[in-house]
Amino acid sequence: MILVSSCLAGLEVRYNGTHCLNQKIRQMLDENKARTVCPELLGGFSTPREPAEIIGGDGGDVLDGKARVIEKTGRDVTELYINGAYITLRKAQELNATAVVLKEFSPSCGSSKIYNGEFLGKKMSGNGVTSALLKRNGIRVVSEEGLTDLFPEED
Ligand code: SF4
């Protein structure tokens, strides 16, 4: 069983009420091989919500108290992001998830790149808050772009 970002499964839970459906992930849900999770909703947000970015580092720095998650209009939402990350970790552990597939670039779910905190669409290397916490707890995290590493295409 794997855990996947809800928005990759086609659920309209992104900050702006959209999804980013990935057909392979949808198929895994239909075959009962995956469960969905949205760390931001679990952390206490609703949809739609303000876009947010990490200021001063990446998700690991947020967990270490060295960076903050800030909404575009300035509200500090760090604690909600950390809350969602810990609930997601518990879900992954309860499921004994073999891997977690999370949406790239999100301040929660990004696993190799995130937005850089300027709200200008610029990306940088780093983890979102949830990805950082899962990795620190030994859970394999890949993005939708890493799906083929998890499930190599058969000839
Ligand atoms: Fe939720 Fe993660 Fe998708 Fe954002 S990227 S909507 S936190 S599942």
Short mmCIF file of C-alpha atoms and ligand atoms in Angstrom, two decimals, residues 4-8 13-15 18 20 37-41 49 81 102-104 106-110, ligand 1:
data_model
loop_
_atom_site.label_atom_id
_atom_site.label_comp_id
_atom_site.label_asym_id
_atom_site.label_seq_id
_atom_site.Cartn_x
_atom_site.Cartn_y
_atom_site.Cartn_z
CA VAL A 4 -0.49 9.58 -2.33
CA SER A 5 -1.25 13.30 -2.46
CA SER A 6 -5.00 13.78 -2.79
CA CYS A 7 -4.57 16.36 -5.56
CA LEU A 8 -2.66 13.81 -7.67
CA VAL A 13 -8.02 20.20 -2.71
CA ARG A 14 -5.26 22.53 -3.92
CA TYR A 15 -5.14 26.04 -2.48
CA THR A 18 -8.03 22.65 -8.51
CA CYS A 20 -3.49 17.82 -10.73
CA VAL A 37 -3.73 12.25 2.01
CA CYS A 38 -3.68 16.05 1.92
CA PRO A 39 -1.39 17.35 4.66
CA GLU A 40 -2.73 20.89 4.44
CA LEU A 41 -6.35 19.86 4.97
CA ARG A 49 -6.94 28.92 0.89
CA TYR A 81 1.93 22.89 8.29
CA LEU A 102 3.66 13.59 -3.00
CA LYS A 103 3.06 16.51 -5.34
CA GLU A 104 6.27 18.29 -6.31
CA SER A 106 4.25 22.25 -2.70
CA PRO A 107 5.42 23.74 0.64
CA SER A 108 4.00 20.58 2.24
CA CYS A 109 4.50 17.90 -0.38
CA GLY A 110 7.50 18.93 -2.51
FE1 SF4 B 1 -2.74 18.80 -0.41
FE2 SF4 B 1 -0.16 18.22 -0.90
FE3 SF4 B 1 -1.86 18.44 -2.91
FE4 SF4 B 1 -1.15 20.60 -1.55
S1 SF4 B 1 0.19 19.33 -2.83
S2 SF4 B 1 -3.22 20.05 -2.20
S3 SF4 B 1 -0.95 19.74 0.53
S4 SF4 B 1 -1.94 16.90 -1.26
#
